[in-house]
XYZ file of N, CA and C in Angstrom:
267
model
N -25.773 109.455 -164.585
C -25.310 110.773 -164.183
C -23.886 111.001 -164.708
N -23.596 112.187 -165.085
C -22.297 112.566 -165.622
C -21.347 112.903 -164.477
N -20.159 112.307 -164.519
C -19.138 112.626 -163.532
C -18.091 113.504 -164.200
N -18.155 114.799 -163.947
C -17.264 115.756 -164.612
C -15.798 115.560 -164.262
N -15.509 114.835 -163.195
C -14.128 114.603 -162.801
C -13.558 113.312 -163.394
N -14.384 112.533 -164.076
C -13.902 111.272 -164.625
C -12.967 111.529 -165.812
N -12.050 110.615 -166.011
C -11.135 110.730 -167.153
C -11.918 110.649 -168.460
N -12.933 109.799 -168.488
C -13.753 109.653 -169.694
C -14.395 110.992 -170.069
N -14.970 111.662 -169.099
C -15.616 112.953 -169.345
C -14.594 113.976 -169.851
N -13.461 114.063 -169.161
C -12.462 115.070 -169.524
C -11.839 114.794 -170.886
N -11.640 113.516 -171.212
C -11.090 113.173 -172.526
C -12.123 113.444 -173.612
N -13.388 113.138 -173.348
C -14.437 113.452 -174.328
C -14.523 114.958 -174.549
N -14.421 115.730 -173.494
C -14.439 117.188 -173.628
C -13.242 117.667 -174.467
N -12.070 117.062 -174.240
C -10.881 117.388 -175.030
C -11.113 117.043 -176.504
N -11.670 115.858 -176.758
C -11.946 115.455 -178.136
C -12.967 116.376 -178.787
N -13.939 116.820 -178.023
C -14.943 117.750 -178.553
C -14.275 119.044 -179.017
N -13.321 119.515 -178.243
C -12.655 120.776 -178.556
C -11.554 120.621 -179.606
N -10.718 119.578 -179.462
C -9.523 119.455 -180.302
C -9.621 118.374 -181.373
N -10.619 117.489 -181.275
C -10.906 116.413 -182.219
C -9.879 115.292 -182.262
N -8.769 115.379 -181.502
C -7.798 114.284 -181.498
C -7.033 114.259 -180.178
N -6.452 113.073 -179.894
C -5.663 112.923 -178.676
C -4.744 111.718 -178.818
N -3.583 111.774 -178.180
C -2.659 110.653 -178.108
C -2.567 110.178 -176.655
N -1.976 109.014 -176.469
C -1.787 108.491 -175.115
C -0.939 109.424 -174.269
N 0.085 110.009 -174.875
C 0.965 110.915 -174.127
C 0.189 112.148 -173.670
N -0.643 112.706 -174.548
C -1.465 113.854 -174.154
C -2.426 113.475 -173.024
N -3.039 112.300 -173.149
C -3.994 111.853 -172.130
C -3.298 111.679 -170.781
N -2.091 111.145 -170.807
C -1.356 110.955 -169.567
C -0.939 112.299 -168.972
N -0.402 113.178 -169.817
C 0.097 114.463 -169.340
C -1.023 115.359 -168.819
N -2.134 115.439 -169.561
C -3.205 116.366 -169.202
C -4.199 115.802 -168.187
N -4.428 114.470 -168.249
C -5.510 113.889 -167.459
C -5.066 112.731 -166.564
N -3.770 112.440 -166.563
C -3.217 111.331 -165.787
C -3.885 110.004 -166.155
N -4.282 109.884 -167.411
C -4.948 108.674 -167.906
C -3.897 107.742 -168.501
N -3.756 106.571 -167.912
C -2.737 105.628 -168.377
C -3.289 104.603 -169.357
N -4.605 104.490 -169.496
C -5.219 103.520 -170.398
C -6.185 104.216 -171.347
N -5.642 105.080 -172.186
C -6.483 105.805 -173.141
C -7.254 104.836 -174.028
N -6.625 103.746 -174.439
C -7.311 102.793 -175.317
C -8.577 102.251 -174.656
N -8.549 102.052 -173.345
C -9.734 101.587 -172.628
C -10.833 102.634 -172.596
N -10.447 103.887 -172.427
C -11.417 104.982 -172.427
C -12.033 105.136 -173.816
N -11.203 105.041 -174.843
C -11.696 105.109 -176.229
C -12.650 103.954 -176.498
N -12.312 102.765 -176.005
C -13.188 101.599 -176.155
C -14.565 101.894 -175.560
N -14.589 102.467 -174.361
C -15.860 102.796 -173.706
C -16.640 103.861 -174.462
N -15.944 104.865 -175.004
C -16.625 105.894 -175.790
C -17.211 105.300 -177.067
N -16.468 104.399 -177.700
C -16.997 103.712 -178.889
C -18.208 102.877 -178.517
N -18.144 102.235 -177.363
C -19.266 101.428 -176.881
C -20.497 102.300 -176.630
N -20.281 103.562 -176.284
C -21.383 104.522 -176.106
C -21.942 105.001 -177.444
N -21.277 104.646 -178.548
C -21.772 105.012 -179.875
C -20.921 106.014 -180.625
N -19.908 106.586 -179.989
C -19.054 107.565 -180.658
C -18.214 106.893 -181.734
N -18.049 107.583 -182.850
C -17.225 107.087 -183.947
C -15.866 107.761 -183.823
N -14.878 106.948 -183.452
C -13.520 107.435 -183.208
C -12.570 106.589 -184.039
N -11.790 107.232 -184.881
C -10.801 106.537 -185.707
C -9.437 106.545 -185.026
N -8.627 105.563 -185.382
C -7.274 105.453 -184.842
C -6.277 105.551 -185.985
N -5.273 106.396 -185.796
C -4.171 106.502 -186.752
C -2.917 105.996 -186.042
N -2.209 105.050 -186.658
C -0.942 104.560 -186.103
C 0.168 105.508 -186.505
N 0.925 105.981 -185.528
C 2.041 106.895 -185.747
C 3.325 106.171 -185.349
N 4.367 106.287 -186.178
C 5.684 105.765 -185.821
C 6.628 106.948 -185.754
N 7.243 107.115 -184.580
C 8.140 108.241 -184.365
C 9.336 107.744 -183.569
N 10.524 107.983 -184.093
C 11.756 107.536 -183.430
C 11.721 106.042 -183.110
N 11.179 105.266 -184.025
C 11.119 103.820 -183.844
C 10.037 103.346 -182.886
N 9.255 104.254 -182.354
C 8.170 103.912 -181.416
C 6.832 104.076 -182.127
N 5.903 103.199 -181.809
C 4.579 103.226 -182.416
C 3.541 103.597 -181.357
N 2.618 104.475 -181.738
C 1.524 104.839 -180.836
C 0.322 105.241 -181.667
N -0.816 105.338 -181.010
C -2.048 105.693 -181.705
C -2.459 107.126 -181.435
N -3.022 107.720 -182.447
C -3.658 109.031 -182.302
C -5.134 108.800 -182.622
N -5.990 109.180 -181.699
C -7.417 108.947 -181.845
C -8.103 110.222 -182.307
N -9.008 110.061 -183.280
C -9.736 111.185 -183.859
C -11.236 111.006 -183.658
N -11.872 112.017 -183.114
C -13.326 112.052 -183.044
C -13.819 112.592 -184.383
N -14.503 111.761 -185.133
C -14.954 112.122 -186.472
C -16.076 113.161 -186.377
N -16.026 114.137 -187.260
C -17.097 115.137 -187.312
C -18.208 114.599 -188.201
N -19.295 114.164 -187.571
C -20.457 113.692 -188.309
C -21.705 113.872 -187.441
N -22.848 113.616 -188.026
C -24.107 113.832 -187.315
C -24.250 112.942 -186.087
N -23.785 111.695 -186.197
C -23.890 110.765 -185.067
C -23.130 111.297 -183.856
N -21.863 111.661 -184.063
C -21.056 112.168 -182.956
C -21.601 113.483 -182.415
N -22.031 114.362 -183.296
C -22.557 115.651 -182.836
C -23.811 115.454 -181.989
N -24.661 114.530 -182.401
C -25.871 114.240 -181.636
C -25.521 113.658 -180.262
N -24.576 112.721 -180.229
C -24.159 112.130 -178.951
C -23.505 113.165 -178.047
N -22.676 114.028 -178.624
C -22.041 115.080 -177.822
C -23.091 116.008 -177.223
N -24.068 116.375 -178.026
C -25.141 117.244 -177.549
C -25.888 116.588 -176.395
N -26.239 115.319 -176.562
C -26.945 114.599 -175.512
C -26.094 114.510 -174.247
N -24.835 114.172 -174.418
C -23.943 113.975 -173.279
C -23.764 115.267 -172.498
N -23.499 116.370 -173.209
C -23.238 117.624 -172.517
C -24.515 118.331 -172.080
N -25.639 118.059 -172.718
C -26.923 118.565 -172.224
C -27.286 117.885 -170.915
N -26.991 116.589 -170.821
C -27.218 115.857 -169.582
C -26.379 116.480 -168.473
N -25.147 116.809 -168.808
C -24.243 117.469 -167.862
C -24.829 118.818 -167.439
N -25.314 119.596 -168.393
C -25.890 120.905 -168.100
C -27.120 120.765 -167.202
N -27.940 119.741 -167.481
C -29.153 119.531 -166.687
C -28.816 119.158 -165.248
N -27.775 118.369 -165.059
C -27.352 117.976 -163.702
C -26.868 119.202 -162.939
N -26.087 120.040 -163.612
C -25.524 121.233 -162.965
C -26.627 122.236 -162.621
N -27.570 122.424 -163.556
C -28.587 123.459 -163.379
C -29.909 122.933 -162.820
N -29.960 121.608 -162.591
C -31.051 120.896 -161.985
C -32.363 121.514 -162.039
């Protein structure tokens, strides 16, 4: 069952819309302190997510990108259709 209030769900929805996210965005928007763990779980679900290392003001962080391809689009469709089915039962 899909939990619409979970950080994983909300971050996946953000990635679906914006295609990328950083740890700072995840913390600010979703109060998610372990984005790398959420990304790990999404990858484990089959999503293809790339990581870009960014260095800014001497600090290093990752920016995660949801790749636009058939695999991800199919998984997104399945995931959000499941959500729609739960809501509309």
